[in-house]
mmCIF file of C-alpha atoms in Angstrom:
data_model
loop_
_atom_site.group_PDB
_atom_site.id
_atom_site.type_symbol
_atom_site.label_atom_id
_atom_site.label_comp_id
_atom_site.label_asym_id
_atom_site.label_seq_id
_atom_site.Cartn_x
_atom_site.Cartn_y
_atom_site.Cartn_z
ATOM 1 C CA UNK A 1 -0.336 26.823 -21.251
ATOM 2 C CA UNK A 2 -0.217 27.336 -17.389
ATOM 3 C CA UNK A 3 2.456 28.797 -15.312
ATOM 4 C CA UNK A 4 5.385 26.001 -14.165
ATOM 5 C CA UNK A 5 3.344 23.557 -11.315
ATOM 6 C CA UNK A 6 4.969 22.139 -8.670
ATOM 7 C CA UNK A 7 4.132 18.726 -7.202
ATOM 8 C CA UNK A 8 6.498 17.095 -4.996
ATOM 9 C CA UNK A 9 9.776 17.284 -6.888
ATOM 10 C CA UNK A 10 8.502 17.543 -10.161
ATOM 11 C CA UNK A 11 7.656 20.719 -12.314
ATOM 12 C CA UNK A 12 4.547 20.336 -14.833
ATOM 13 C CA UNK A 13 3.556 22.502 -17.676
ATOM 14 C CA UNK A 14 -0.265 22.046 -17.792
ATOM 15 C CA UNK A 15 -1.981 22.675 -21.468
ATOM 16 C CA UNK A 16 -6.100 22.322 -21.519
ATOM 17 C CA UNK A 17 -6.612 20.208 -24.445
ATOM 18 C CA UNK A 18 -10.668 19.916 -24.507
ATOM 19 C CA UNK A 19 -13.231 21.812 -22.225
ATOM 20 C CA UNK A 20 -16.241 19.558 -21.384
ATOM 21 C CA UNK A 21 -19.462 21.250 -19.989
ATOM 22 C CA UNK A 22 -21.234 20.141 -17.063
ATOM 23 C CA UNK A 23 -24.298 18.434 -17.520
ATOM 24 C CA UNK A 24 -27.157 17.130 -15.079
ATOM 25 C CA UNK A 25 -27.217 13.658 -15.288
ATOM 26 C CA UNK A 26 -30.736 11.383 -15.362
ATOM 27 C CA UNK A 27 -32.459 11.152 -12.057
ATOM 28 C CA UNK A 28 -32.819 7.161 -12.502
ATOM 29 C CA UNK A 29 -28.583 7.042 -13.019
ATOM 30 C CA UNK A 30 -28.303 9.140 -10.177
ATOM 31 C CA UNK A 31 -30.427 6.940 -7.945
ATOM 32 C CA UNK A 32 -28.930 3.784 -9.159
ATOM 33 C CA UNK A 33 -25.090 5.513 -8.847
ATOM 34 C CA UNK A 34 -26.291 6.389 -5.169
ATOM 35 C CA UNK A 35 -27.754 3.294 -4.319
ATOM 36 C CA UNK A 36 -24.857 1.096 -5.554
ATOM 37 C CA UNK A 37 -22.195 3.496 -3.430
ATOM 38 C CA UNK A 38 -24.209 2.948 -0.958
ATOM 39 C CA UNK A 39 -24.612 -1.061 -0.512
ATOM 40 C CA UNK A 40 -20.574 -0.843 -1.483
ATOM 41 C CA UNK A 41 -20.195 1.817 1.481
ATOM 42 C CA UNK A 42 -22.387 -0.218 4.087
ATOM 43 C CA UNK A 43 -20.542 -3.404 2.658
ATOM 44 C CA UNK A 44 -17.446 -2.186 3.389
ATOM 45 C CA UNK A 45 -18.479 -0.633 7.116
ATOM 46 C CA UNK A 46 -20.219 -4.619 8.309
ATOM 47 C CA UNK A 47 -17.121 -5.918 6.881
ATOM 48 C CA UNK A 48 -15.191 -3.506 9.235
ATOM 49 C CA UNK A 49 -16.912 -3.849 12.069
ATOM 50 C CA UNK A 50 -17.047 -7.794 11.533
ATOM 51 C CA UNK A 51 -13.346 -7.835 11.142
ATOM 52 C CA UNK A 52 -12.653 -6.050 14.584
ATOM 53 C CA UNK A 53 -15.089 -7.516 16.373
ATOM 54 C CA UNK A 54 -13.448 -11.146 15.383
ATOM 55 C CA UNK A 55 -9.967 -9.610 16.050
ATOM 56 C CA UNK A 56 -11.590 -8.442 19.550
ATOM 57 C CA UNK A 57 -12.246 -12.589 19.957
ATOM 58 C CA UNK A 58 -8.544 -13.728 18.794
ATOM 59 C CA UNK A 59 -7.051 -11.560 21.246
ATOM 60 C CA UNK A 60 -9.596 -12.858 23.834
ATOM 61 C CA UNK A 61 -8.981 -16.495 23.430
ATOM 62 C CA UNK A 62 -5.364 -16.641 21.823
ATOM 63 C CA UNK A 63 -5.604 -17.506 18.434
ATOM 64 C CA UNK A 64 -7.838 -17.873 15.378
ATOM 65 C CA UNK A 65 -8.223 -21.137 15.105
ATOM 66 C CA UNK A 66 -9.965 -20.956 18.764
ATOM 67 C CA UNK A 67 -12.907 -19.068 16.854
ATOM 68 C CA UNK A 68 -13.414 -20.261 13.706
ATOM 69 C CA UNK A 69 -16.597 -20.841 12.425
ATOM 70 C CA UNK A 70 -18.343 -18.473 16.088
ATOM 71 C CA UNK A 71 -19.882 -15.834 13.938
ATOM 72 C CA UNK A 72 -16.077 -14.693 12.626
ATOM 73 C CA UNK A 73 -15.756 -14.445 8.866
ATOM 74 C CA UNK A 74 -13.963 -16.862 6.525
ATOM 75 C CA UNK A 75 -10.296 -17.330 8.336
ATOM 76 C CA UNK A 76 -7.474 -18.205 4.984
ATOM 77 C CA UNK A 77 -4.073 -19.287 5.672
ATOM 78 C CA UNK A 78 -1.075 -17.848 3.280
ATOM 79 C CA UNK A 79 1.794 -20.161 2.280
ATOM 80 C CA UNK A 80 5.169 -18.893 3.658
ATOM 81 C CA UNK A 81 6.610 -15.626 2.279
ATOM 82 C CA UNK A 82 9.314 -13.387 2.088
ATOM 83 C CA UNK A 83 8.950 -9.537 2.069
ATOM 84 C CA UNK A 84 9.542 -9.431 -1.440
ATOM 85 C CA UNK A 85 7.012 -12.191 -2.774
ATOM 86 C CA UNK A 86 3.884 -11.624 -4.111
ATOM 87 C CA UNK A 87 1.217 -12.873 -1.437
ATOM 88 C CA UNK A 88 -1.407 -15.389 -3.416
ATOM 89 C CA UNK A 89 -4.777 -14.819 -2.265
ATOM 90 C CA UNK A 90 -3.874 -11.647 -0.569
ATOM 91 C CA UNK A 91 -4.128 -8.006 -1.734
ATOM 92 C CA UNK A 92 0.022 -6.812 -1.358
ATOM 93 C CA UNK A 93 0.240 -3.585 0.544
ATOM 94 C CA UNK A 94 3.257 -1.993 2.513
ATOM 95 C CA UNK A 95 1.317 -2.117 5.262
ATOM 96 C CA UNK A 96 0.109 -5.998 5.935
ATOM 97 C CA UNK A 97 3.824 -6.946 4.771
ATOM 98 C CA UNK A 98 5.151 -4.684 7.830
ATOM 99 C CA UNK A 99 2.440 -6.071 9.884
ATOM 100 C CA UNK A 100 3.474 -9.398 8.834
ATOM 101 C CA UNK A 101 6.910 -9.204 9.535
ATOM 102 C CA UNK A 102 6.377 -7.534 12.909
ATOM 103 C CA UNK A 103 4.929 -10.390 14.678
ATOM 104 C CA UNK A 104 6.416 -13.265 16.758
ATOM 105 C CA UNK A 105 6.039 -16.078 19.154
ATOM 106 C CA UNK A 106 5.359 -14.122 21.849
ATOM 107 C CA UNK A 107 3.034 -11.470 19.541
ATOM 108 C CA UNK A 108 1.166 -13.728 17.621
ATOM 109 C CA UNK A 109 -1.760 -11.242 17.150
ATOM 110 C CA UNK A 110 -1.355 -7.998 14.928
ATOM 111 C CA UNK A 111 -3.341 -5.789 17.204
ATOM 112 C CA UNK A 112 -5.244 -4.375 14.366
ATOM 113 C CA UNK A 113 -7.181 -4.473 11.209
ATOM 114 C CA UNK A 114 -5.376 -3.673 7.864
ATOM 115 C CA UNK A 115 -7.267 -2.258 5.183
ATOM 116 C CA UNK A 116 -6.075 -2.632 1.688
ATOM 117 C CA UNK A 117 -7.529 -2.251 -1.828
ATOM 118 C CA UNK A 118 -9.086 -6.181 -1.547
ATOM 119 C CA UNK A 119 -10.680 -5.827 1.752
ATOM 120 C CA UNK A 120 -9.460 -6.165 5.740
ATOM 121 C CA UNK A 121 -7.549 -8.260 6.953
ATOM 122 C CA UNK A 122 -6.623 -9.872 10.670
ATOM 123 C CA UNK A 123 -2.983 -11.414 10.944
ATOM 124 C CA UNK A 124 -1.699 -14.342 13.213
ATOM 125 C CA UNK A 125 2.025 -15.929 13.033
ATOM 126 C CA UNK A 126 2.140 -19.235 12.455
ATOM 127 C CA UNK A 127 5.757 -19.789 11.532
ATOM 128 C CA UNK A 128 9.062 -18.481 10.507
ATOM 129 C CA UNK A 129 11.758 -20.213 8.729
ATOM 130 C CA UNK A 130 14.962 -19.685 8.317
ATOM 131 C CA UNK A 131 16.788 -19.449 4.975
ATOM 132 C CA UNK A 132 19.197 -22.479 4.740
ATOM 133 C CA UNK A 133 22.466 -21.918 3.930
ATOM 134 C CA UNK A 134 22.874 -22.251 0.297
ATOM 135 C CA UNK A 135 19.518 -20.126 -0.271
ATOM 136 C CA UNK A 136 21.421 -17.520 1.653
ATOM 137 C CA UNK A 137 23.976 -18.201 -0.569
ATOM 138 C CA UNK A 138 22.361 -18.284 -4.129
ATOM 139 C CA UNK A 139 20.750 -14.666 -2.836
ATOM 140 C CA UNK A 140 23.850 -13.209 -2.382
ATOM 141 C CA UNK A 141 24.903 -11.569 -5.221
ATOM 142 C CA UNK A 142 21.748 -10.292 -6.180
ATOM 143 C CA UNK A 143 21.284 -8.529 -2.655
ATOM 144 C CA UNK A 144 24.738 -7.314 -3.322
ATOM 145 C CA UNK A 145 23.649 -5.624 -6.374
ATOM 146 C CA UNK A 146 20.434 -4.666 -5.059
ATOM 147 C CA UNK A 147 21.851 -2.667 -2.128
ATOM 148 C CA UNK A 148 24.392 -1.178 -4.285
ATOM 149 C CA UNK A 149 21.733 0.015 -6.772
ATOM 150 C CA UNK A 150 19.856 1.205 -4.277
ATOM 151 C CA UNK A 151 22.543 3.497 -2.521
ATOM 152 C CA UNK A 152 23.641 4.794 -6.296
ATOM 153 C CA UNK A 153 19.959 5.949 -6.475
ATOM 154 C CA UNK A 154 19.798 7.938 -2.869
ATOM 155 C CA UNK A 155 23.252 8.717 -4.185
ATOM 156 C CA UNK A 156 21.701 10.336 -7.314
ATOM 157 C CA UNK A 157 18.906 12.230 -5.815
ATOM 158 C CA UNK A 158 20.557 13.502 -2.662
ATOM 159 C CA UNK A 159 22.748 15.143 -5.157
ATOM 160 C CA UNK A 160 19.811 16.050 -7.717
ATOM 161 C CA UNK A 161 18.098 17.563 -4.368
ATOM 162 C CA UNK A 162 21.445 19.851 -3.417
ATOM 163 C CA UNK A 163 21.678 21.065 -7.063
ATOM 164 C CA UNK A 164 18.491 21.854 -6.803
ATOM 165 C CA UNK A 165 18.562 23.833 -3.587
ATOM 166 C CA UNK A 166 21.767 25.526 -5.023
ATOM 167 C CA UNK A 167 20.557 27.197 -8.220
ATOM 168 C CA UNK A 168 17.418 29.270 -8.966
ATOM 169 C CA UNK A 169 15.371 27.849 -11.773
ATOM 170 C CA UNK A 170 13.833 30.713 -14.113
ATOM 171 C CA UNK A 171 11.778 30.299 -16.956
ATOM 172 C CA UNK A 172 10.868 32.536 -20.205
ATOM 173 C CA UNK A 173 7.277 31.476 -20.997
ATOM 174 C CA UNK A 174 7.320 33.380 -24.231
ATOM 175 C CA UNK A 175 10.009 30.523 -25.344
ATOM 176 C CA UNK A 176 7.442 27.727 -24.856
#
């Protein structure tokens, strides 16, 4: 068993269950492993290049729609969303939800690409709409007990983190 690891805010006790030996591999896998990273890596680098040379056109002309179909790739509209939902169609990162959410009528165009697991992607505001009034209201006990769950658990580790910080934590590792 290892000495006590450290990662982030988390200790780890580290125990080597099986030892596997290198081995050389096959020099026909190894081509065909190389090859297929390859097309994947040069798939993913057109793709790039693609995707900010038809963002490079948007923000030229004012909009998507003014370039579909002139050499720009395959242009998808979401449905609405909230920041919460789960996109269809759309790989959900933090980032192309922030994106989203930054732009308005007067900054239609998110100035760059966003990469995520699926792919890149080029945003354009369309719309916003505004929760009615009994939506807001149906929502408002659960963001109630949302916000106060959320403080309890910055409560929780702020505290955790100042206990921490307090005492020194000492180990036997003949006990383990």
């Amino acid at each position: 068993i290892s000495d006590v690891k450290q990662f982030g805010d988390t200790y780890y006790l580290i125990k080597p269950v099986k030892k596997i030996s290198p081995a050389v591999m096959d020099f026909v896998r190894v081509r065909e492993k190389v090859a297929k990273d390859l097309t994947a890596r040069l798939r993913k680098d057109r793709a790039l290049k693609l995707a900010r040379a038809g963002l490079k056109k948007a923000l030229k002309a004012g909009g998507f729609d003014k370039i579909a179909g002139k050499g720009v790739p395959e242009l998808r509209t979401t449905a609405l969303f909230t920041r919460n939902d789960v996109i269809k169609g759309v790989e959900n990162s933090d980032e192309f939800i922030k994106a989203s959410f930054s732009l308005d009528s007067e900054h239609k165009i998110y100035p760059e690409v966003i990469k995520s697991a699926a792919g890149y992607y080029l945003i354009e505001f369309k719309e916003k709409k505004i929760p009615d009034r009994t939506e807001i209201a149906g929502n408002l006990d659960k963001m109630k007990a949302m916000i106060i769950r959320t403080k309890e658990i910055k409560t929780f580790q702020a505290w955790m983190t100042a206990l921490r910080k307090q005492y020194d934590i000492k180990y036997d590792p003949d006990m383990l």
